[in-house]
Amino acid sequence: MSRLEFHGFMVLLLSMYSFGNALILPTLPLMQKIIPGVAVTWVFSSLILGFGSTQLIWGTMADRWGRRKVLLAGLAMLTLASVACFFLAQAWQLFVLRFAQGAGIAAAGVCARAMIRDHYAGEHAVSVLSLYFALLGLVGLVGLYLAGYLIEYQGLAGALVAYATLAALAWGYVLLRKPRCVIASLAPLADHRNKAIVLEWRRIAMHPVFCMYTALTACSYLGQYIFLTQSPFLLIDRCHWSVVDYGGMLSLCSLLYVAGTLCCRSLLPKIGIQKLICRASVIGLIAGFGMIVIVLAKTSDQWLVILPYFLYIFAHAIHQSCGQAAAMAPFRNSAAQASGLLGTILPLFAVITERILIPNLERSSLVLPAGVFLAAILTAIVAWIWIRKNGDIGFYRV
């Protein structure tokens, strides 16, 4: 497999999650006519829960039986769940199928991050992952806008066809092409008994590098998750944006995400991962504070609150590029398990925290900026108090 083909394959796997969200978010306000009140946001959250709750299982399987088998199973599940959405009869079936989609996406994400760790180590892995996130943002820049057009003119059915086709193509590629990068575990003779697996989970969860960088990515992701769940109701429902306009806004977010990843690649070798993360957290704080100020100014143009969020997504790209790669750095022989545990914590933390903060999912104009600002504060605390002092991944064995 050529290097270009390897990069394209990684981006394809990592893009499954972004497209899964983009194809459902613009439809949430419309679904309120079918699914009452609070339940409608579970159409989005059920994918997140499926994505988060199964990654630990996929990660263990990928280290035990190899990446290829897990990819084939996960992508097949994603394809079948997407096709089954055409035959829905009741709302609860949509929740179940979205959960299954999330589980399939989780397999792709776990294996992609594990394969990056299979081939790269230390800050080199951070640089490579930031490259993939940049390419992913460029794909999203076009793909999210096209998703808006699909939903606008073909309805949800058109989006489902596109998503099922993408998943089927990825599955067919892994089945027929048998890419060499999709390797078995790097430790094929390792003890995979249940007790040994649990002990390995414990070792990963208690490792200081994993703890601090997982905390960073989880807090940063919380702000993005709150924005994604709340912004459709603000922009489409209240501000009367079209689905295409909303897709265009998500594409612009992708562009800022690309800028953040490129900034990460540029500054990482110059100032190091700790200083880079701390500076990015300051940008996130400025963005969150700016959103609060705009809401309190009681402007008639409520959509202006999203302008500072573009700064937040820029900082978020840096945190994700650094955090996800650094969290797995010490675990060469159990990269998929570390990837699965990381991927489990991030979405579950976001879903549970949002439910606690916004129990009734009220559509107050202050909910979105307050949630993003809180996430920025938590991210800055982790960056300045924990990572600034102890976040040198070169100090630990990689």
Short mmCIF file of C-alpha atoms in Angstrom, two decimals:
data_model
loop_
_atom_site.label_atom_id
_atom_site.label_comp_id
_atom_site.label_asym_id
_atom_site.label_seq_id
_atom_site.Cartn_x
_atom_site.Cartn_y
_atom_site.Cartn_z
CA MET A 1 0.00 0.00 0.00
CA SER A 2 1.39 3.39 -0.99
CA ARG A 3 1.64 6.20 1.53
CA LEU A 4 -1.03 8.18 -0.34
CA GLU A 5 -3.40 5.21 -0.26
CA PHE A 6 -2.73 4.72 3.45
CA HIS A 7 -3.54 8.38 4.19
CA GLY A 8 -6.74 8.17 2.13
CA PHE A 9 -7.83 5.02 3.93
CA MET A 10 -7.28 6.59 7.37
CA VAL A 11 -9.28 9.68 6.40
CA LEU A 12 -12.12 7.50 5.08
CA LEU A 13 -12.37 5.62 8.38
CA LEU A 14 -12.15 8.76 10.51
CA SER A 15 -14.76 10.58 8.39
CA MET A 16 -17.53 8.10 9.22
CA TYR A 17 -18.30 9.81 12.52
CA SER A 18 -18.45 13.33 11.05
CA PHE A 19 -20.76 12.30 8.23
CA GLY A 20 -22.98 10.36 10.61
CA ASN A 21 -23.61 13.53 12.58
CA ALA A 22 -23.84 15.89 9.63
CA LEU A 23 -26.56 13.87 7.94
CA ILE A 24 -28.86 13.91 10.97
CA LEU A 25 -28.30 17.31 12.65
CA PRO A 26 -30.19 19.46 10.09
CA THR A 27 -33.24 17.20 10.40
CA LEU A 28 -33.67 17.50 14.18
CA PRO A 29 -36.04 20.52 14.14
CA LEU A 30 -38.17 18.78 11.48
CA MET A 31 -38.37 15.62 13.56
CA GLN A 32 -40.04 17.54 16.39
CA LYS A 33 -43.27 17.14 14.44
CA ILE A 34 -42.92 13.35 14.72
CA ILE A 35 -40.94 12.80 17.92
CA PRO A 36 -41.99 14.86 20.94
CA GLY A 37 -39.77 17.32 22.84
CA VAL A 38 -36.78 15.88 24.67
CA ALA A 39 -36.86 12.58 22.78
CA VAL A 40 -35.85 14.20 19.48
CA THR A 41 -32.30 14.91 20.65
CA TRP A 42 -31.88 11.20 21.37
CA VAL A 43 -31.86 10.72 17.59
CA PHE A 44 -28.47 12.41 17.75
CA SER A 45 -27.39 11.15 21.17
CA SER A 46 -28.18 7.50 20.41
CA LEU A 47 -25.43 7.46 17.77
CA ILE A 48 -23.04 9.05 20.28
CA LEU A 49 -23.93 6.42 22.89
CA GLY A 50 -23.44 3.58 20.41
CA PHE A 51 -20.17 5.14 19.35
CA GLY A 52 -18.95 5.52 22.92
CA SER A 53 -20.21 2.42 24.68
CA THR A 54 -18.77 -0.12 22.21
CA GLN A 55 -15.26 1.19 21.60
CA LEU A 56 -13.76 -0.64 24.56
CA ILE A 57 -15.15 -3.91 23.16
CA TRP A 58 -13.91 -3.20 19.63
CA GLY A 59 -10.50 -2.18 20.96
CA THR A 60 -10.04 -5.43 22.87
CA MET A 61 -11.14 -7.47 19.86
CA ALA A 62 -8.82 -5.55 17.53
CA ASP A 63 -5.79 -6.25 19.73
CA ARG A 64 -6.77 -9.90 20.06
CA TRP A 65 -7.88 -10.82 16.53
CA GLY A 66 -6.44 -8.05 14.40
CA ARG A 67 -7.71 -4.82 12.85
CA ARG A 68 -9.14 -6.30 9.64
CA LYS A 69 -11.73 -8.59 11.24
CA VAL A 70 -13.00 -5.80 13.49
CA LEU A 71 -13.21 -3.39 10.55
CA LEU A 72 -15.18 -5.86 8.47
CA ALA A 73 -17.65 -6.49 11.30
CA GLY A 74 -18.07 -2.82 12.18
CA LEU A 75 -18.45 -1.52 8.64
CA ALA A 76 -20.96 -4.29 7.84
CA MET A 77 -23.00 -3.27 10.90
CA LEU A 78 -22.89 0.39 9.80
CA THR A 79 -24.01 -0.46 6.26
CA LEU A 80 -26.89 -2.70 7.37
CA ALA A 81 -28.12 -0.22 9.99
CA SER A 82 -28.11 2.61 7.43
CA VAL A 83 -30.09 0.53 4.94
CA ALA A 84 -32.54 -0.59 7.64
CA CYS A 85 -33.43 3.05 8.35
CA PHE A 86 -35.49 2.96 5.13
CA PHE A 87 -37.93 0.51 6.73
CA LEU A 88 -38.65 2.33 9.97
CA ALA A 89 -42.16 2.12 11.36
CA GLN A 90 -41.75 3.59 14.86
CA ALA A 91 -39.54 6.17 16.55
CA TRP A 92 -37.85 3.69 18.91
CA GLN A 93 -36.56 1.76 15.91
CA LEU A 94 -34.71 4.88 14.77
CA PHE A 95 -33.00 5.12 18.16
CA VAL A 96 -31.92 1.48 17.96
CA LEU A 97 -30.60 1.79 14.41
CA ARG A 98 -28.75 5.01 15.21
CA PHE A 99 -27.14 3.18 18.14
CA ALA A 100 -26.09 0.40 15.74
CA GLN A 101 -24.68 2.99 13.35
CA GLY A 102 -22.64 4.46 16.19
CA ALA A 103 -21.32 1.02 17.10
CA GLY A 104 -20.21 0.44 13.50
CA ILE A 105 -18.54 3.85 13.36
CA ALA A 106 -16.77 3.05 16.63
CA ALA A 107 -15.02 0.06 15.04
CA ALA A 108 -13.69 2.28 12.25
CA GLY A 109 -12.50 4.97 14.67
CA VAL A 110 -10.83 2.55 17.09
CA CYS A 111 -8.96 0.73 14.33
CA ALA A 112 -7.90 3.95 12.61
CA ARG A 113 -6.38 5.44 15.78
CA ALA A 114 -4.77 2.09 16.66
CA MET A 115 -3.22 1.78 13.19
CA ILE A 116 -1.75 5.26 13.53
CA ARG A 117 -0.13 4.17 16.82
CA ASP A 118 0.99 0.92 15.14
CA HIS A 119 3.08 2.89 12.68
CA TYR A 120 4.08 6.07 14.56
CA ALA A 121 5.19 6.99 18.09
CA GLY A 122 5.51 10.04 20.35
CA GLU A 123 5.08 13.53 18.94
CA HIS A 124 5.41 12.07 15.42
CA ALA A 125 2.03 10.40 15.99
CA VAL A 126 0.58 13.78 17.04
CA SER A 127 1.84 15.34 13.83
CA VAL A 128 0.45 12.51 11.68
CA LEU A 129 -2.95 12.58 13.39
CA SER A 130 -3.16 16.35 12.91
CA LEU A 131 -2.51 15.75 9.19
CA TYR A 132 -5.41 13.31 9.06
CA PHE A 133 -7.67 15.73 10.90
CA ALA A 134 -6.69 18.42 8.38
CA LEU A 135 -7.57 16.12 5.48
CA LEU A 136 -10.75 15.16 7.30
CA GLY A 137 -11.68 18.82 7.61
CA LEU A 138 -11.16 19.34 3.88
CA VAL A 139 -13.42 16.38 3.15
CA GLY A 140 -16.00 17.80 5.55
CA LEU A 141 -15.75 21.23 3.96
CA VAL A 142 -17.35 19.81 0.82
CA GLY A 143 -19.15 16.80 2.24
CA LEU A 144 -21.15 18.62 4.93
CA TYR A 145 -22.37 21.19 2.43
CA LEU A 146 -23.40 18.44 0.03
CA ALA A 147 -25.19 16.72 2.91
CA GLY A 148 -27.28 19.86 3.35
CA TYR A 149 -28.24 19.77 -0.33
CA LEU A 150 -29.11 16.08 -0.12
CA ILE A 151 -31.46 16.66 2.80
CA GLU A 152 -32.92 19.82 1.26
CA TYR A 153 -33.80 18.26 -2.10
CA GLN A 154 -33.85 14.49 -1.50
CA GLY A 155 -34.93 14.38 2.12
CA LEU A 156 -33.45 12.08 4.74
CA ALA A 157 -33.63 9.18 2.26
CA GLY A 158 -31.01 10.78 0.02
CA ALA A 159 -28.67 11.25 2.96
CA LEU A 160 -29.14 7.64 4.06
CA VAL A 161 -28.36 6.36 0.56
CA ALA A 162 -25.13 8.37 0.49
CA TYR A 163 -24.08 7.18 3.94
CA ALA A 164 -24.90 3.52 3.30
CA THR A 165 -22.95 3.71 0.02
CA LEU A 166 -19.91 5.21 1.74
CA ALA A 167 -19.94 2.50 4.42
CA ALA A 168 -20.38 -0.27 1.83
CA LEU A 169 -17.44 1.03 -0.22
CA ALA A 170 -15.20 1.07 2.86
CA TRP A 171 -16.29 -2.48 3.73
CA GLY A 172 -15.64 -3.68 0.19
CA TYR A 173 -12.20 -2.08 0.19
CA VAL A 174 -11.15 -3.87 3.40
CA LEU A 175 -12.61 -7.17 2.14
CA LEU A 176 -11.16 -7.17 -1.36
CA ARG A 177 -8.06 -4.99 -1.17
CA LYS A 178 -6.76 -6.50 2.10
CA PRO A 179 -4.57 -3.46 2.88
CA ARG A 180 -1.29 -4.38 4.55
CA CYS A 181 -1.67 -1.60 7.11
CA VAL A 182 -4.65 -3.47 8.61
CA ILE A 183 -2.43 -5.73 10.65
CA ALA A 184 -3.02 -8.18 13.42
CA SER A 185 -2.02 -7.35 16.96
CA LEU A 186 1.63 -6.39 17.34
CA ALA A 187 1.74 -8.78 20.28
CA PRO A 188 0.13 -11.97 18.88
CA LEU A 189 1.49 -14.11 21.70
CA ALA A 190 0.21 -11.82 24.44
CA ASP A 191 -2.03 -13.23 27.16
CA HIS A 192 -5.62 -12.46 26.12
CA ARG A 193 -7.39 -14.21 28.97
CA ASN A 194 -10.18 -12.18 30.55
CA LYS A 195 -8.16 -11.42 33.67
CA ALA A 196 -5.22 -10.20 31.61
CA ILE A 197 -7.50 -8.00 29.51
CA VAL A 198 -9.03 -6.39 32.59
CA LEU A 199 -5.57 -5.80 34.07
CA GLU A 200 -4.50 -4.14 30.81
CA TRP A 201 -7.55 -1.87 30.89
CA ARG A 202 -6.63 -0.92 34.43
CA ARG A 203 -3.02 -0.23 33.47
CA ILE A 204 -4.13 2.02 30.62
CA ALA A 205 -6.74 3.85 32.70
CA MET A 206 -4.26 4.59 35.49
CA HIS A 207 -1.40 5.73 33.28
CA PRO A 208 -0.75 9.47 33.90
CA VAL A 209 -0.32 10.29 30.19
CA PHE A 210 -3.58 8.60 29.29
CA CYS A 211 -5.45 10.29 32.14
CA MET A 212 -4.33 13.85 31.48
CA TYR A 213 -4.70 13.80 27.70
CA THR A 214 -8.03 11.97 27.81
CA ALA A 215 -9.29 14.61 30.26
CA LEU A 216 -8.15 17.32 27.84
CA THR A 217 -9.89 15.82 24.81
CA ALA A 218 -13.06 15.01 26.78
CA CYS A 219 -13.46 18.56 28.10
CA SER A 220 -12.78 20.07 24.69
CA TYR A 221 -15.18 17.66 22.97
CA LEU A 222 -17.92 18.62 25.45
CA GLY A 223 -18.05 22.11 23.93
CA GLN A 224 -18.37 20.73 20.41
CA TYR A 225 -21.06 18.27 21.47
CA ILE A 226 -23.17 20.97 23.14
CA PHE A 227 -22.85 23.13 20.03
CA LEU A 228 -23.93 20.29 17.76
CA THR A 229 -26.99 19.42 19.85
CA GLN A 230 -28.15 22.99 20.37
CA SER A 231 -27.21 24.82 17.15
CA PRO A 232 -29.85 23.24 14.85
CA PHE A 233 -32.64 24.58 17.08
CA LEU A 234 -31.04 28.03 17.29
CA LEU A 235 -30.19 28.45 13.62
CA ILE A 236 -32.88 26.43 11.81
CA ASP A 237 -35.77 26.72 14.26
CA ARG A 238 -35.30 30.25 15.63
CA CYS A 239 -33.24 32.05 13.02
CA HIS A 240 -34.99 30.26 10.10
CA TRP A 241 -31.85 29.15 8.32
CA SER A 242 -32.27 26.66 5.52
CA VAL A 243 -30.73 23.20 5.80
CA VAL A 244 -28.26 24.18 3.07
CA ASP A 245 -27.19 27.28 5.02
CA TYR A 246 -26.72 25.19 8.13
CA GLY A 247 -24.62 22.70 6.17
CA GLY A 248 -22.56 25.61 4.88
CA MET A 249 -21.93 26.75 8.47
CA LEU A 250 -20.73 23.26 9.40
CA SER A 251 -18.45 23.34 6.37
CA LEU A 252 -16.99 26.62 7.57
CA CYS A 253 -16.39 24.98 10.95
CA SER A 254 -14.50 22.27 9.07
CA LEU A 255 -12.36 24.93 7.42
CA LEU A 256 -11.45 26.38 10.82
CA TYR A 257 -10.76 22.86 12.05
CA VAL A 258 -8.32 22.38 9.16
CA ALA A 259 -6.62 25.65 10.10
CA GLY A 260 -6.25 24.42 13.66
CA THR A 261 -4.66 21.14 12.62
CA LEU A 262 -2.24 22.90 10.28
CA CYS A 263 -1.32 25.30 13.08
CA CYS A 264 -0.72 22.28 15.30
CA ARG A 265 1.64 20.68 12.78
CA SER A 266 3.51 23.94 12.34
CA LEU A 267 3.94 24.91 15.99
CA LEU A 268 4.41 21.47 17.56
CA PRO A 269 8.12 21.07 16.68
CA LYS A 270 8.82 24.69 17.63
CA ILE A 271 7.20 25.07 21.05
CA GLY A 272 6.31 21.52 22.09
CA ILE A 273 3.03 19.88 22.93
CA GLN A 274 2.59 21.39 26.41
CA LYS A 275 2.93 25.05 25.44
CA LEU A 276 0.83 24.48 22.33
CA ILE A 277 -2.05 23.04 24.33
CA CYS A 278 -1.93 25.83 26.92
CA ARG A 279 -2.03 28.53 24.24
CA ALA A 280 -4.90 26.81 22.47
CA SER A 281 -6.87 26.70 25.73
CA VAL A 282 -6.60 30.48 26.00
CA ILE A 283 -8.12 30.80 22.52
CA GLY A 284 -10.96 28.53 23.65
CA LEU A 285 -11.60 30.71 26.70
CA ILE A 286 -11.75 33.84 24.57
CA ALA A 287 -14.23 32.13 22.24
CA GLY A 288 -16.51 30.97 25.06
CA PHE A 289 -16.45 34.37 26.76
CA GLY A 290 -17.23 36.07 23.44
CA MET A 291 -20.31 33.89 22.97
CA ILE A 292 -21.56 34.84 26.44
CA VAL A 293 -21.04 38.56 25.76
CA ILE A 294 -22.99 38.43 22.50
CA VAL A 295 -25.97 36.71 24.16
CA LEU A 296 -26.01 39.12 27.10
CA ALA A 297 -25.94 42.03 24.65
CA LYS A 298 -29.43 40.84 23.60
CA THR A 299 -28.81 41.36 19.91
CA SER A 300 -31.72 40.65 17.59
CA ASP A 301 -29.42 38.58 15.36
CA GLN A 302 -29.09 35.52 17.57
CA TRP A 303 -26.98 33.69 15.01
CA LEU A 304 -24.06 36.05 15.78
CA VAL A 305 -23.34 33.85 18.80
CA ILE A 306 -21.76 31.29 16.48
CA LEU A 307 -19.03 33.68 15.28
CA PRO A 308 -16.80 33.27 18.38
CA TYR A 309 -17.40 29.52 18.15
CA PHE A 310 -15.19 29.47 15.06
CA LEU A 311 -12.28 30.33 17.39
CA TYR A 312 -13.32 27.50 19.70
CA ILE A 313 -13.30 24.94 16.89
CA PHE A 314 -9.83 26.18 15.89
CA ALA A 315 -8.56 25.50 19.42
CA HIS A 316 -10.52 22.25 19.58
CA ALA A 317 -8.65 20.95 16.52
CA ILE A 318 -5.34 21.48 18.32
CA HIS A 319 -6.58 19.77 21.47
CA GLN A 320 -7.92 16.76 19.57
CA SER A 321 -4.80 16.34 17.44
CA CYS A 322 -2.50 16.51 20.45
CA GLY A 323 -4.74 14.79 22.97
CA GLN A 324 -5.83 11.71 21.05
CA ALA A 325 -2.35 10.83 19.81
CA ALA A 326 -0.62 11.59 23.12
CA ALA A 327 -3.11 9.54 25.15
CA MET A 328 -2.14 6.38 23.22
CA ALA A 329 1.60 7.08 23.06
CA PRO A 330 2.70 4.72 25.86
CA PHE A 331 0.75 1.68 24.59
CA ARG A 332 2.45 0.17 21.56
CA ASN A 333 1.25 -3.40 22.15
CA SER A 334 -2.28 -2.45 23.25
CA ALA A 335 -2.99 0.54 21.04
CA ALA A 336 -6.49 -0.57 20.12
CA GLN A 337 -7.49 -1.09 23.76
CA ALA A 338 -6.19 2.38 24.62
CA SER A 339 -7.98 3.79 21.59
CA GLY A 340 -11.20 2.04 22.62
CA LEU A 341 -11.03 3.29 26.21
CA LEU A 342 -10.33 6.83 25.00
CA GLY A 343 -13.19 6.65 22.52
CA THR A 344 -15.54 5.34 25.21
CA ILE A 345 -14.80 8.11 27.69
CA LEU A 346 -15.14 11.06 25.30
CA PRO A 347 -18.75 10.68 24.07
CA LEU A 348 -20.12 9.23 27.31
CA PHE A 349 -18.66 12.14 29.28
CA ALA A 350 -20.24 14.58 26.82
CA VAL A 351 -23.69 12.96 26.82
CA ILE A 352 -23.88 12.53 30.59
CA THR A 353 -22.56 16.02 31.34
CA GLU A 354 -24.99 17.64 28.91
CA ARG A 355 -27.93 15.78 30.46
CA ILE A 356 -26.88 17.00 33.91
CA LEU A 357 -26.35 20.59 32.80
CA ILE A 358 -29.45 20.76 30.59
CA PRO A 359 -31.89 18.27 32.13
CA ASN A 360 -34.95 19.53 30.26
CA LEU A 361 -33.09 20.51 27.09
CA GLU A 362 -34.59 23.98 27.23
CA ARG A 363 -33.98 26.09 24.15
CA SER A 364 -32.82 29.20 26.01
CA SER A 365 -30.44 31.35 24.01
CA LEU A 366 -27.96 31.16 26.90
CA VAL A 367 -27.68 27.35 26.90
CA LEU A 368 -25.35 27.03 23.93
CA PRO A 369 -22.78 29.74 24.86
CA ALA A 370 -22.82 28.80 28.55
CA GLY A 371 -22.12 25.16 27.71
CA VAL A 372 -19.26 26.02 25.36
CA PHE A 373 -17.77 28.47 27.88
CA LEU A 374 -17.90 25.84 30.64
CA ALA A 375 -16.13 23.34 28.38
CA ALA A 376 -13.46 25.97 27.62
CA ILE A 377 -12.91 26.60 31.34
CA LEU A 378 -12.55 22.88 32.10
CA THR A 379 -10.15 22.46 29.17
CA ALA A 380 -8.01 25.37 30.36
CA ILE A 381 -7.86 23.95 33.90
CA VAL A 382 -6.60 20.60 32.61
CA ALA A 383 -4.10 22.32 30.30
CA TRP A 384 -2.58 24.80 32.73
CA ILE A 385 -2.70 22.85 35.99
CA TRP A 386 -2.05 19.30 34.81
CA ILE A 387 -0.51 19.13 31.34
CA ARG A 388 1.72 22.21 31.65
CA LYS A 389 3.58 20.54 34.56
CA ASN A 390 3.37 16.84 33.75
CA GLY A 391 2.43 16.51 30.08
CA ASP A 392 5.84 15.78 28.53
CA ILE A 393 5.17 12.49 26.76
CA GLY A 394 8.88 12.13 26.02
CA PHE A 395 9.43 11.59 29.73
CA TYR A 396 7.41 8.35 29.59
CA ARG A 397 8.24 5.17 27.73
CA VAL A 398 6.74 5.14 24.23
#
